[in-house]
mmCIF file of C-alpha atoms and ligand atoms in Angstrom:
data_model
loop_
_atom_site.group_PDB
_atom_site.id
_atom_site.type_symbol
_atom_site.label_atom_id
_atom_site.label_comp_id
_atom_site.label_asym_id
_atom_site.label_seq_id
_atom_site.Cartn_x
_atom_site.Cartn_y
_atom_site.Cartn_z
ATOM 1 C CA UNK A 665 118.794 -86.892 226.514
ATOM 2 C CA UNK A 666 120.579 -85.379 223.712
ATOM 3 C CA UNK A 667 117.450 -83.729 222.062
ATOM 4 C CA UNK A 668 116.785 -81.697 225.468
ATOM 5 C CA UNK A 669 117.565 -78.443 226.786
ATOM 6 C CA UNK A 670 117.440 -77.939 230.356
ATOM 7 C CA UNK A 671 117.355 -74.628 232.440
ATOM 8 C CA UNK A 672 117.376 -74.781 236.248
ATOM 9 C CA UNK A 673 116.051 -71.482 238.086
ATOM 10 C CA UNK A 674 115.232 -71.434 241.637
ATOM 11 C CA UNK A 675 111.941 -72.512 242.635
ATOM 12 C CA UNK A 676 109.496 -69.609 241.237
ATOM 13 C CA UNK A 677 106.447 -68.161 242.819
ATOM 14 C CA UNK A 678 103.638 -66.627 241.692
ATOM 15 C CA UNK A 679 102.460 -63.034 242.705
ATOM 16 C CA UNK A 680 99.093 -63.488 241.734
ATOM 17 C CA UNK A 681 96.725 -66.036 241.492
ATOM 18 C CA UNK A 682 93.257 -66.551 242.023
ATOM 19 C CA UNK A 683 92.085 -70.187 244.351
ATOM 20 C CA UNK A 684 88.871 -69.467 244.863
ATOM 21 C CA UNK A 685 87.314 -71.674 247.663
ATOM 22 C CA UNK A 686 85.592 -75.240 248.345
ATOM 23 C CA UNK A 687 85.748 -77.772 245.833
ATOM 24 C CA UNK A 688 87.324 -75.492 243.048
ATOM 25 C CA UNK A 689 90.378 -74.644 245.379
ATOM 26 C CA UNK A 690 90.829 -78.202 246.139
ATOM 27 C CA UNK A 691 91.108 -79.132 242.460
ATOM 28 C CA UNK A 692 93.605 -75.621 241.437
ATOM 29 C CA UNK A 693 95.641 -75.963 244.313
ATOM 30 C CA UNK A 694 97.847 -78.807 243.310
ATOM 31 C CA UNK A 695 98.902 -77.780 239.895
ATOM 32 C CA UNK A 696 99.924 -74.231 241.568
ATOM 33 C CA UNK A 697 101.409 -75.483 244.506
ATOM 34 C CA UNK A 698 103.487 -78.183 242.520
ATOM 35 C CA UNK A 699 105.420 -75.494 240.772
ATOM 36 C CA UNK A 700 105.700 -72.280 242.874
ATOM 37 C CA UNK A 701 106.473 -72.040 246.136
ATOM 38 C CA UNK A 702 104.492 -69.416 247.021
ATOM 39 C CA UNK A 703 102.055 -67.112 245.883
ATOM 40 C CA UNK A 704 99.914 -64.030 246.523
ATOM 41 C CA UNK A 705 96.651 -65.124 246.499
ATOM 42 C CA UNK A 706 94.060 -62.733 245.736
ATOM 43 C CA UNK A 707 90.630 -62.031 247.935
ATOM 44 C CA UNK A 708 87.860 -61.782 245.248
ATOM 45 C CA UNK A 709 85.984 -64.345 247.223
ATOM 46 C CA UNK A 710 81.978 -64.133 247.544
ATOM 47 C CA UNK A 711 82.065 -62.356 250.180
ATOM 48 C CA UNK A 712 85.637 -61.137 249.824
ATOM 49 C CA UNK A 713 88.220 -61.330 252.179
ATOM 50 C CA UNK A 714 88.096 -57.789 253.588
ATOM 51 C CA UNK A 715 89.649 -58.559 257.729
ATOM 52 C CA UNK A 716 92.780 -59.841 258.658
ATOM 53 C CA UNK A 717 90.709 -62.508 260.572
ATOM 54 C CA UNK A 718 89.242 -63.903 257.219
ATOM 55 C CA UNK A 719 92.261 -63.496 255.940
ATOM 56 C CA UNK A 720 93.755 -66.072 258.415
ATOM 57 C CA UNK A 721 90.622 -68.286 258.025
ATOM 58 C CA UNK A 722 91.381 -68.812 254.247
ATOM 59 C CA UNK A 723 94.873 -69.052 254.821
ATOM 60 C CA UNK A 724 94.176 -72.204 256.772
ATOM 61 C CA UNK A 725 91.678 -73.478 254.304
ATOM 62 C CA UNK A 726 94.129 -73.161 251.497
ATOM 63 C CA UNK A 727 96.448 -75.027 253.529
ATOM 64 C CA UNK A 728 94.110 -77.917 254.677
ATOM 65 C CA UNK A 729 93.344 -78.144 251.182
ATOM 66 C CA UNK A 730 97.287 -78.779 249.768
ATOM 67 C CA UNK A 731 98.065 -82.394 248.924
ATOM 68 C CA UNK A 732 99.961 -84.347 251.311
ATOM 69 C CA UNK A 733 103.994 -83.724 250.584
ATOM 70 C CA UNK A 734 103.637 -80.544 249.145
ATOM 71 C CA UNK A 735 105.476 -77.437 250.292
ATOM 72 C CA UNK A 736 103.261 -74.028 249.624
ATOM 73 C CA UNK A 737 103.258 -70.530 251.222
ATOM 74 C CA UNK A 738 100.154 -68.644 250.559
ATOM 75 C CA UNK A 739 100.466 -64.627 250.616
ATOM 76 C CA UNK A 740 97.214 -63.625 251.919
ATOM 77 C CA UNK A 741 95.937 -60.265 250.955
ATOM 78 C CA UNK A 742 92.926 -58.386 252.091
ATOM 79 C CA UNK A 743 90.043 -56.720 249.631
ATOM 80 C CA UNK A 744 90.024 -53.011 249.960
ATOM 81 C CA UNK A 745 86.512 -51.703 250.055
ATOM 82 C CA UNK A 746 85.010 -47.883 250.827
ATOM 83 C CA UNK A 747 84.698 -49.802 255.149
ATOM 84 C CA UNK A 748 88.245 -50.835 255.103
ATOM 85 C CA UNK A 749 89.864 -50.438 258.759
ATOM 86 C CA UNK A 750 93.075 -49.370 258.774
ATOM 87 C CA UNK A 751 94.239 -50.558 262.413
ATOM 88 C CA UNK A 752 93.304 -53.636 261.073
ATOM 89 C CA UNK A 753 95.067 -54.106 257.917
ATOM 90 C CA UNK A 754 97.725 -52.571 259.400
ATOM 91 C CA UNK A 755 98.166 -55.284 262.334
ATOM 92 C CA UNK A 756 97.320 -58.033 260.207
ATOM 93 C CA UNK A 757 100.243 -57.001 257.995
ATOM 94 C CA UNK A 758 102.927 -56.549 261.553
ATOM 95 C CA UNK A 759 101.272 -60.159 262.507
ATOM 96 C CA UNK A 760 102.313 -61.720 259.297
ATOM 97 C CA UNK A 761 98.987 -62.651 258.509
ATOM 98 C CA UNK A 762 98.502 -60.426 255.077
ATOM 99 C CA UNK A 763 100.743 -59.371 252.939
ATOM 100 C CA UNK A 764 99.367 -56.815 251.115
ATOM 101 C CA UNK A 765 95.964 -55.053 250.173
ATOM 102 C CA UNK A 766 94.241 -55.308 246.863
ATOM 103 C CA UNK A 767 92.361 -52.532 244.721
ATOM 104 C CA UNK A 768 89.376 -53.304 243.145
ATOM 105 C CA UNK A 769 87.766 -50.370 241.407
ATOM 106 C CA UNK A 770 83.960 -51.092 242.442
ATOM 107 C CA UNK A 771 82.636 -53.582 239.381
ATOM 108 C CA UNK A 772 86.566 -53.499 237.561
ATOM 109 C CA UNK A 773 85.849 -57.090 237.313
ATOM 110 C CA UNK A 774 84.807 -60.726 238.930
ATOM 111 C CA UNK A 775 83.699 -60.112 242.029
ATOM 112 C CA UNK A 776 84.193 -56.719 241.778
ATOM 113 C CA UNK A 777 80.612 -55.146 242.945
ATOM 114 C CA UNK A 778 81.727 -54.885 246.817
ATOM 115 C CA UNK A 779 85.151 -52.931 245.401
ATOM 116 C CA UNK A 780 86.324 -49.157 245.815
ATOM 117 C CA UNK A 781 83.959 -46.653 244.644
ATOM 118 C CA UNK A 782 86.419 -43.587 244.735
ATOM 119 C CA UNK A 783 89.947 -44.188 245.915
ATOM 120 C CA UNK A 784 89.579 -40.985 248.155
ATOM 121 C CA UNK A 785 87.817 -42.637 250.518
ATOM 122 C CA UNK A 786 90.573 -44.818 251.107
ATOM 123 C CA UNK A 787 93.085 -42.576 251.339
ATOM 124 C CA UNK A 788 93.747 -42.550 255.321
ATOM 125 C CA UNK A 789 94.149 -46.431 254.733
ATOM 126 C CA UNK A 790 96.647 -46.084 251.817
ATOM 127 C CA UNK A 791 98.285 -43.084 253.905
ATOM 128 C CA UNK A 792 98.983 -45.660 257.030
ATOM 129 C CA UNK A 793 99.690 -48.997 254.448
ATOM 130 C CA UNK A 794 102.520 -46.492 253.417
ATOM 131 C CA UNK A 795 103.378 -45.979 256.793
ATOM 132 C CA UNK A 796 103.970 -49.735 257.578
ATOM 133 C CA UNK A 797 105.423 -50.783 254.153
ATOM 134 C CA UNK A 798 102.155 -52.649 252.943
ATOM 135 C CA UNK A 799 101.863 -52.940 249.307
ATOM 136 C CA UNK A 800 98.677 -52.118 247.471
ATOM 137 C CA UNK A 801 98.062 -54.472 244.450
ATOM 138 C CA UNK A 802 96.191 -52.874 241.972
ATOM 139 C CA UNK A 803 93.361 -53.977 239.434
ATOM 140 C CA UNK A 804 94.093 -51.303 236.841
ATOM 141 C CA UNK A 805 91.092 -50.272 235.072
ATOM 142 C CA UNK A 806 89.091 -47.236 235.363
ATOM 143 C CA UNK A 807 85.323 -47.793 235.467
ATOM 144 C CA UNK A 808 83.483 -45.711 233.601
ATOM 145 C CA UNK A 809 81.183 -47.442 231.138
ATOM 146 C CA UNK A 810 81.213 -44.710 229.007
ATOM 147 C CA UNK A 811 85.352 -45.422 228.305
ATOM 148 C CA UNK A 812 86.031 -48.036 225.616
ATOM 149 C CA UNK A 813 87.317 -51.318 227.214
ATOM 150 C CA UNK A 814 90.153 -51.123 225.146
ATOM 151 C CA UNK A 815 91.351 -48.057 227.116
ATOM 152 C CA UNK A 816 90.316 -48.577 230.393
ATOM 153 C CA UNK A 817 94.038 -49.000 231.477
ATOM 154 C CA UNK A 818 95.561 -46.789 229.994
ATOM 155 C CA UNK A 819 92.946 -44.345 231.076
ATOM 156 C CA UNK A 820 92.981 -45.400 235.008
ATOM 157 C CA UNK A 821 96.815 -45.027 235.256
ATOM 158 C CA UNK A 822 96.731 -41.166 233.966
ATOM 159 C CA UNK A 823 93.474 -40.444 236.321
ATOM 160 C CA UNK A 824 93.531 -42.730 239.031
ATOM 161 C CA UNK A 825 97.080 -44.258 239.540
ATOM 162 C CA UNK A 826 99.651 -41.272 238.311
ATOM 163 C CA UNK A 827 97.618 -38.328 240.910
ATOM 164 C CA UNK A 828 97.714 -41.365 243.658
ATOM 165 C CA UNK A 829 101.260 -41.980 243.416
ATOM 166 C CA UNK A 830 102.317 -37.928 243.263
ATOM 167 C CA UNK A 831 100.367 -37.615 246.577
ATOM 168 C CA UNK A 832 101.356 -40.947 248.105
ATOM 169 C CA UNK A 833 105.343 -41.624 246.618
ATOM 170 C CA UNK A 834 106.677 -44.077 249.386
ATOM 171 C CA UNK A 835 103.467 -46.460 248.910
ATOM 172 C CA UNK A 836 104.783 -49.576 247.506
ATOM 173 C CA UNK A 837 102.134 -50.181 244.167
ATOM 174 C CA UNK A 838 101.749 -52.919 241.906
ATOM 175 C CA UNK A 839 100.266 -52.569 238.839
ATOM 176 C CA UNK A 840 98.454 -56.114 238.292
ATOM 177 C CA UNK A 841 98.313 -58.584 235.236
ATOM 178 C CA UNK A 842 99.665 -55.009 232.614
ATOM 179 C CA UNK A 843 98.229 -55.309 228.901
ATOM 180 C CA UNK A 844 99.218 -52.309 227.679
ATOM 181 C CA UNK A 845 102.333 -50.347 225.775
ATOM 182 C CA UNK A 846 101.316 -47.051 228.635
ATOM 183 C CA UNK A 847 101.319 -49.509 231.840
ATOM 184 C CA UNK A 848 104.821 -51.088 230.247
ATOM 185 C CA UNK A 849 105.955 -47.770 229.688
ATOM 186 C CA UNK A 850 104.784 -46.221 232.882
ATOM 187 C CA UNK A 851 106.303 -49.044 234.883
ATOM 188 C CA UNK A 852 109.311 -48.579 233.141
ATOM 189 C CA UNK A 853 110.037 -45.162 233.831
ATOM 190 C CA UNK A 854 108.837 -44.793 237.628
ATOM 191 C CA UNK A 855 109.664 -48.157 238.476
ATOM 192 C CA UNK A 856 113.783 -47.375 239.353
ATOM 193 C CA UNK A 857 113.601 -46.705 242.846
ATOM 194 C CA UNK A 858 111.451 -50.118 243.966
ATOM 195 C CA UNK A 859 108.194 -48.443 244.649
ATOM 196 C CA UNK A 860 106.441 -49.329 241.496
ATOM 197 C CA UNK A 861 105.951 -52.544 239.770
ATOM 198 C CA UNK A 862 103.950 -54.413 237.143
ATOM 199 C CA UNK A 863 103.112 -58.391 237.369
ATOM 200 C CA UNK A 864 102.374 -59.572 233.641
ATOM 201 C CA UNK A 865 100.665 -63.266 232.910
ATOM 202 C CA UNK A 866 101.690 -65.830 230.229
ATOM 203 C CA UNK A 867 98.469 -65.194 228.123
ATOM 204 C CA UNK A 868 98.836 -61.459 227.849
ATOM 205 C CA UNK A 869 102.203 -62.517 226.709
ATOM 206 C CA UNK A 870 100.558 -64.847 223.859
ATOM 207 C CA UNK A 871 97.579 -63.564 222.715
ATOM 208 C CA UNK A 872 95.859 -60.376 220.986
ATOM 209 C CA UNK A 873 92.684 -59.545 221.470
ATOM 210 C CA UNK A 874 92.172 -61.500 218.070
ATOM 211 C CA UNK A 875 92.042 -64.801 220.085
ATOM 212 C CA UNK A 876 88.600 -63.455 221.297
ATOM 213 C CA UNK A 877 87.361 -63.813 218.046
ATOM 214 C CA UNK A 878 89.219 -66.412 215.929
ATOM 215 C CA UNK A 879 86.006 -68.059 213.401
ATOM 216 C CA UNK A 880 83.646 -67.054 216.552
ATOM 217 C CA UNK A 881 83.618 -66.203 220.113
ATOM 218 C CA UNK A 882 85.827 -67.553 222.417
ATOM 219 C CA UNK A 883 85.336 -67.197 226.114
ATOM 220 C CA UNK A 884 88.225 -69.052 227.000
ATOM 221 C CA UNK A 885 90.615 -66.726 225.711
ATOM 222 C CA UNK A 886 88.275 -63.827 227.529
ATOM 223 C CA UNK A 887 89.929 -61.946 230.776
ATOM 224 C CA UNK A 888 89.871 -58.688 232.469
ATOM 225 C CA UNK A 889 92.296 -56.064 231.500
ATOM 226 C CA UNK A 890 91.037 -57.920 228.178
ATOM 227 C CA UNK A 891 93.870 -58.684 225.718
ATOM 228 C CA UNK A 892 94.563 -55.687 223.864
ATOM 229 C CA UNK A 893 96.289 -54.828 220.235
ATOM 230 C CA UNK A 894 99.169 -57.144 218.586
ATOM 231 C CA UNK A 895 101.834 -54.121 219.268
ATOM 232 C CA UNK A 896 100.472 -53.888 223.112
ATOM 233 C CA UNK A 897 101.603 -57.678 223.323
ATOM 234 C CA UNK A 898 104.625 -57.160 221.979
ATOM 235 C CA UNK A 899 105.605 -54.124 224.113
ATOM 236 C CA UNK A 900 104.563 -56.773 227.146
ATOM 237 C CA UNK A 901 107.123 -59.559 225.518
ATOM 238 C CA UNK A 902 109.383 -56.323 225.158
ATOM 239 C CA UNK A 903 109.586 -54.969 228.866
ATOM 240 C CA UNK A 904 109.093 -59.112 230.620
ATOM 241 C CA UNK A 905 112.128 -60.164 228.754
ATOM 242 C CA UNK A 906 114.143 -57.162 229.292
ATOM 243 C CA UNK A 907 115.661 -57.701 232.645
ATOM 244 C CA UNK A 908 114.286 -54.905 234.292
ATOM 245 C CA UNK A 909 113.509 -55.557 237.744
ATOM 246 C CA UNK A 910 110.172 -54.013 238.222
ATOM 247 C CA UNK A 911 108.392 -56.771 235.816
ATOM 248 C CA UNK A 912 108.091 -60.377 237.288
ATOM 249 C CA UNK A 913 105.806 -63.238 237.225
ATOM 250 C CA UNK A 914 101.878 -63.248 238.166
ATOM 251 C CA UNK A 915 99.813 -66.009 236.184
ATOM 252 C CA UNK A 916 96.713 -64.439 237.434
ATOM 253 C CA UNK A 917 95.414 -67.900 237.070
ATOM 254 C CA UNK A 918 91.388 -67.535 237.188
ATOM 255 C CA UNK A 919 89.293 -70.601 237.078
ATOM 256 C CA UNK A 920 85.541 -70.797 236.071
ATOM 257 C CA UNK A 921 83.393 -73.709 235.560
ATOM 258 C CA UNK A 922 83.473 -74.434 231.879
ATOM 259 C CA UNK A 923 79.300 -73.296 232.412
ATOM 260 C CA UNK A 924 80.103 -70.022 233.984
ATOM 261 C CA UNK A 925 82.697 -69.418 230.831
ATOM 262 C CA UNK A 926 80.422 -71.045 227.914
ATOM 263 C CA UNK A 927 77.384 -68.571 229.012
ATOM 264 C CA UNK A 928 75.226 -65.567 227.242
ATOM 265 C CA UNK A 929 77.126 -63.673 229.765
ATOM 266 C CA UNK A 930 80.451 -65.401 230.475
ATOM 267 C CA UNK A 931 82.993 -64.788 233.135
ATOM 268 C CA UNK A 932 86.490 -63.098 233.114
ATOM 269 C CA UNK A 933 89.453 -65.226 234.047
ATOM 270 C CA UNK A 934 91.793 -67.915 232.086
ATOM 271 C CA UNK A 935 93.102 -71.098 234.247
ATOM 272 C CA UNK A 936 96.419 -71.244 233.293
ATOM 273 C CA UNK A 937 97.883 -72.512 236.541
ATOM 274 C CA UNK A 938 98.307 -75.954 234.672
ATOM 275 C CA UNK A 939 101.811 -75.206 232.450
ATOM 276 C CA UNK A 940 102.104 -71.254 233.272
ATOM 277 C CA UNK A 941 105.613 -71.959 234.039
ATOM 278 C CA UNK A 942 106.170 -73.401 230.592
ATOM 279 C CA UNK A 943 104.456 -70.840 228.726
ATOM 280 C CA UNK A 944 106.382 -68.372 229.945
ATOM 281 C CA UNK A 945 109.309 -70.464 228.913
ATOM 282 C CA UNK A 946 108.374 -70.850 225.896
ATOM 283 C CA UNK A 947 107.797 -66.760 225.326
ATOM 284 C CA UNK A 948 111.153 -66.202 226.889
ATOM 285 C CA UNK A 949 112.460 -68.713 224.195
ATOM 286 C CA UNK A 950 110.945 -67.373 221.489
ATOM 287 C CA UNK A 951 111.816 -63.368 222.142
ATOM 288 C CA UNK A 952 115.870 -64.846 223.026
ATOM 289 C CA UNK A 953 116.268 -64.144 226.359
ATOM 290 C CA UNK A 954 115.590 -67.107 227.862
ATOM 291 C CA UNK A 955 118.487 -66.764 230.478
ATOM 292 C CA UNK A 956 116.536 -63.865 232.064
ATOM 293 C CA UNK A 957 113.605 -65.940 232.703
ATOM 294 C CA UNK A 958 115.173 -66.782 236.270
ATOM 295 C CA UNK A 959 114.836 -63.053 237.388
ATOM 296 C CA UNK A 960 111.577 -62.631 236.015
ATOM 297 C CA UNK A 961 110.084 -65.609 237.617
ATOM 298 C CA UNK A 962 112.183 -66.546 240.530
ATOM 299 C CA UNK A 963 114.414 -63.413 241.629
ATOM 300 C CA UNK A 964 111.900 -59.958 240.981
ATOM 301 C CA UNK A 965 109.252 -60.411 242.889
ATOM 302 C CA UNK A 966 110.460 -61.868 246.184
ATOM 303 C CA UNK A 967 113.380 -58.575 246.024
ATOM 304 C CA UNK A 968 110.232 -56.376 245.308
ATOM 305 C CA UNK A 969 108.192 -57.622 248.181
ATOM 306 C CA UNK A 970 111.247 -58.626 250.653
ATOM 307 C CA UNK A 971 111.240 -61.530 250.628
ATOM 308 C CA UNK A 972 114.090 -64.331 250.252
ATOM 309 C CA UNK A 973 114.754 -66.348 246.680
ATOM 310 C CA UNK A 974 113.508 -69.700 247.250
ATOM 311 C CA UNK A 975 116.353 -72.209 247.554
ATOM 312 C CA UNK A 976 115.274 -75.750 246.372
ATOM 313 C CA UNK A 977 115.705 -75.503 242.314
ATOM 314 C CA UNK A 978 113.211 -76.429 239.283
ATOM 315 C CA UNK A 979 114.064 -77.654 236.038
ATOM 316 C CA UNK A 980 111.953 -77.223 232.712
ATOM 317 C CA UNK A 981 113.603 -79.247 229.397
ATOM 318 C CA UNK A 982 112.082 -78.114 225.650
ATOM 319 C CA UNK A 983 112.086 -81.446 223.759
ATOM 320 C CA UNK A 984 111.165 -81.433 219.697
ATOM 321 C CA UNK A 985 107.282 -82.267 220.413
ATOM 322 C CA UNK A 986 104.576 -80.346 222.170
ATOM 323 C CA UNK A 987 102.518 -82.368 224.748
ATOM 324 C CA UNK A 988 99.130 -81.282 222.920
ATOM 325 C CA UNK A 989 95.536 -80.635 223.399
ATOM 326 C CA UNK A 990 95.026 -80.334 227.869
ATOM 327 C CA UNK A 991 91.709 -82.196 228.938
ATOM 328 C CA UNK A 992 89.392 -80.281 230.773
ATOM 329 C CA UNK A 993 90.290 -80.461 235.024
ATOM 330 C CA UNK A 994 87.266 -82.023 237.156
ATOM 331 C CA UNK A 995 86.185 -80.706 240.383
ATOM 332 C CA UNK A 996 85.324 -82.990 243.039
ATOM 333 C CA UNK A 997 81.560 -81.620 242.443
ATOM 334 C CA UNK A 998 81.719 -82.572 238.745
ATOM 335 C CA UNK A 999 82.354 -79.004 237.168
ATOM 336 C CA UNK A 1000 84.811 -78.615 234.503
ATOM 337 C CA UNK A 1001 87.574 -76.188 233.981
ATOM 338 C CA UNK A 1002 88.561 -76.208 230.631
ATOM 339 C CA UNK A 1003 92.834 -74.475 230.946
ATOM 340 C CA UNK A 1004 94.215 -71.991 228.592
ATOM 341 C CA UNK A 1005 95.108 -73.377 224.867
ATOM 342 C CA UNK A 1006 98.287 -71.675 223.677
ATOM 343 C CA UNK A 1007 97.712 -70.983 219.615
ATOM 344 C CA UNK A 1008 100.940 -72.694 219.189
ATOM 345 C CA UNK A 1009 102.329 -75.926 220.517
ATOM 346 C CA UNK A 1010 104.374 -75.631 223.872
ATOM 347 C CA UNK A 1011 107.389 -77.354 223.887
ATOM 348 C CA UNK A 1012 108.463 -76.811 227.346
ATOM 349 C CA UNK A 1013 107.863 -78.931 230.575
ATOM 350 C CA UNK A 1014 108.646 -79.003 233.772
ATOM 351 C CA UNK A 1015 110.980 -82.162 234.292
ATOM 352 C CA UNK A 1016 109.819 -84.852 236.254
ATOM 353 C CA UNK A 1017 112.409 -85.557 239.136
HETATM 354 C C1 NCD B 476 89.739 -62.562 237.730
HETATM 355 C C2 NCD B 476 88.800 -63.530 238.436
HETATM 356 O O1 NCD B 476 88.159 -64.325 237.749
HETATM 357 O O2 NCD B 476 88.732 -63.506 239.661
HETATM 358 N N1 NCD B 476 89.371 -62.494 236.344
HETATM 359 C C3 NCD B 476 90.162 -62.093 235.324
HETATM 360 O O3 NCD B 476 89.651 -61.985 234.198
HETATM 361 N N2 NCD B 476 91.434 -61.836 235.493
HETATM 362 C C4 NCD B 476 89.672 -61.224 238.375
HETATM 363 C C5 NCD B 476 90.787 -60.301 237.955
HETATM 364 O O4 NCD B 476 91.955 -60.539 238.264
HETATM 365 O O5 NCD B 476 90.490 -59.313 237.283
HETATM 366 ZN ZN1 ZN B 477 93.431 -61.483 239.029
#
């Protein structure tokens, strides 16, 4: 149609995402497994996924849970906590059953409380995921109440993550869901020789931390690292659409019940797994670049982790009108998810084939 644009990119995948379990996975699933063809699926579960043998176990629930016809490969990963065996990460990761190992600084955020209370005492696990070539996935935030939220990430990468990566330089680190001008920076300038990278979402890429607080609190727009200053977006847009190798896609997609969101005490997380393809589009649009949005979402990530390009091909198309307002999602238990509202309209889909 003459008032399209097209772009065809191989079949992306997502490097982190969040399924949960039960009746919530069953209703997420689809609209992440529709798009990518894989993705690294994260192990805040209650309890977390902390053995290669649960691992497996919710490997094969996410799979018994995909729609008939649909092709998805879930990259199972296993919570680190102060307990963590090393024999057994390590042979789930030669058995192909994990992927890589996740960092949760203990109470960072959702379902954080069983997480890593001082990353020493992890240290002869991180020594031997070095060893085999396992990456560690990082939540980014130092812990301290007494640090402003505002700086917990830049604060965690000059006392937690730089002294961790001068005594352990052939561990393969990413730096999860970066909101910050330091993490873009950092990632930048270590990032050359493969070791380090940074996943960065669509909404850090489209909101402040004004979005929070537009005419009154708004707990959809509320995640952890929390959306930071206007500049600290723009250094994000800056270093996603730049074409440097060590930034690629992770939605970290994070559904709540619309209750568990809506609440004196809301939870962290923004769904986005409904149009995070087009978002991004539309950012990579906007900032100019939008013929690097194939290595960012489709080619980065699988040459970071090892991993093949996908070969079957997607097509979005931008057409003049945005497809507006996105109804709440049902669970099969009657909970709502209410997805991520862009401030401004979208006006690229994913074509129908
Ligand atoms: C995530 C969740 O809900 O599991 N929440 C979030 O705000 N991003 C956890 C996480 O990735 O920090
Ligand atoms: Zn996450």
């Amino acid at each position: 149609m003459s008032n399209h644009e097209n772009l065809t990119i191989p079949r992306p995948d997502d490097w982190h995402v969040h399924l949960r379990d039960g009746e919530m996975l069953k209703a997420v699933l689809p609209f992440t497994a529709r798009v990518f063809a894989r993705a690294i699926v994260m192990p805040n579960l209650k309890p977390p996924v902390t053995t290669a043998a649960r691992a497996k176990m919710y490997r094969d629930e996410i799979l018994a849970a995909l729609p008939k016809g649909l092709k998805f490969e879930p990259l199972m990963t296993i919570y680190l906590t102060d307990a963590s065996d090393a024999d057994d990460l390590a042979q789930g990761h030669k058995d192909g059953i994990v992927t890589a190992a996740k960092l949760y600084p203990a109470h960072a955020t959702t379902n954080a409380e069983a997480g890593v209370t001082d990353i020493k005492k992890i240290y002869p696990v991180l020594k031997r995921m070095q060893a085999v070539g396992m990456p560690l996935l990082v939540h980014g935030e130092a812990t301290d109440p007494d640090i402003d939220i505002f700086d917990r990430e830049a604060v965690f990468i000059d006392k937690i993550l730089k002294p961790l990566r001068r005594d352990l330089p052939d561990l393969k680190v990413v730096l999860e869901h970066i909101t910050t001008q330091e993490a873009a920076d950092y990632v930048s300038a270590e990032g050359e020789n493969g070791k380090l990278a940074a996943t960065i979402t669509a909404h850090h890429l489209l909101i402040n931390r004004n979005a929070m607080f537009m005419g009154g609190m708004r707990p959809h727009y509320y995640c952890l690292p929390v959306a930071k200053r206007e500049k600290h977006r723009e250094a994000l847009v800056k270093v996603a659409t730049s074409g440097a190798p060590m930034f690629f896609l992770g939605t970290d997609t994070a559904p709540h019940t619309r209750a568990a969101k809506e609440s004196a005490c809301g939870c962290a997380g923004i769904f986005t797994a409904h149009n995070a393809l087009a978002l991004y589009a539309q950012v990579f649009d906007e900032a100019g670049h939008l013929d690097r949005l194939e290595s960012f979402a489709s080619r980065f990530g699988p040459a970071f982790y090892g991993l093949p390009v996908n070969n079957d091909l997607i097509t979005l198309e931008k057409s003049k009108h945005s497809e507006g307002d996105i109804k709440p999602i049902l669970t099969g238990d009657g909970r709502q998810i209410v997805p991520f509202a862009p401030l401004s309209p979208v006006v690229w889909r994913i074509a129908e084939r």
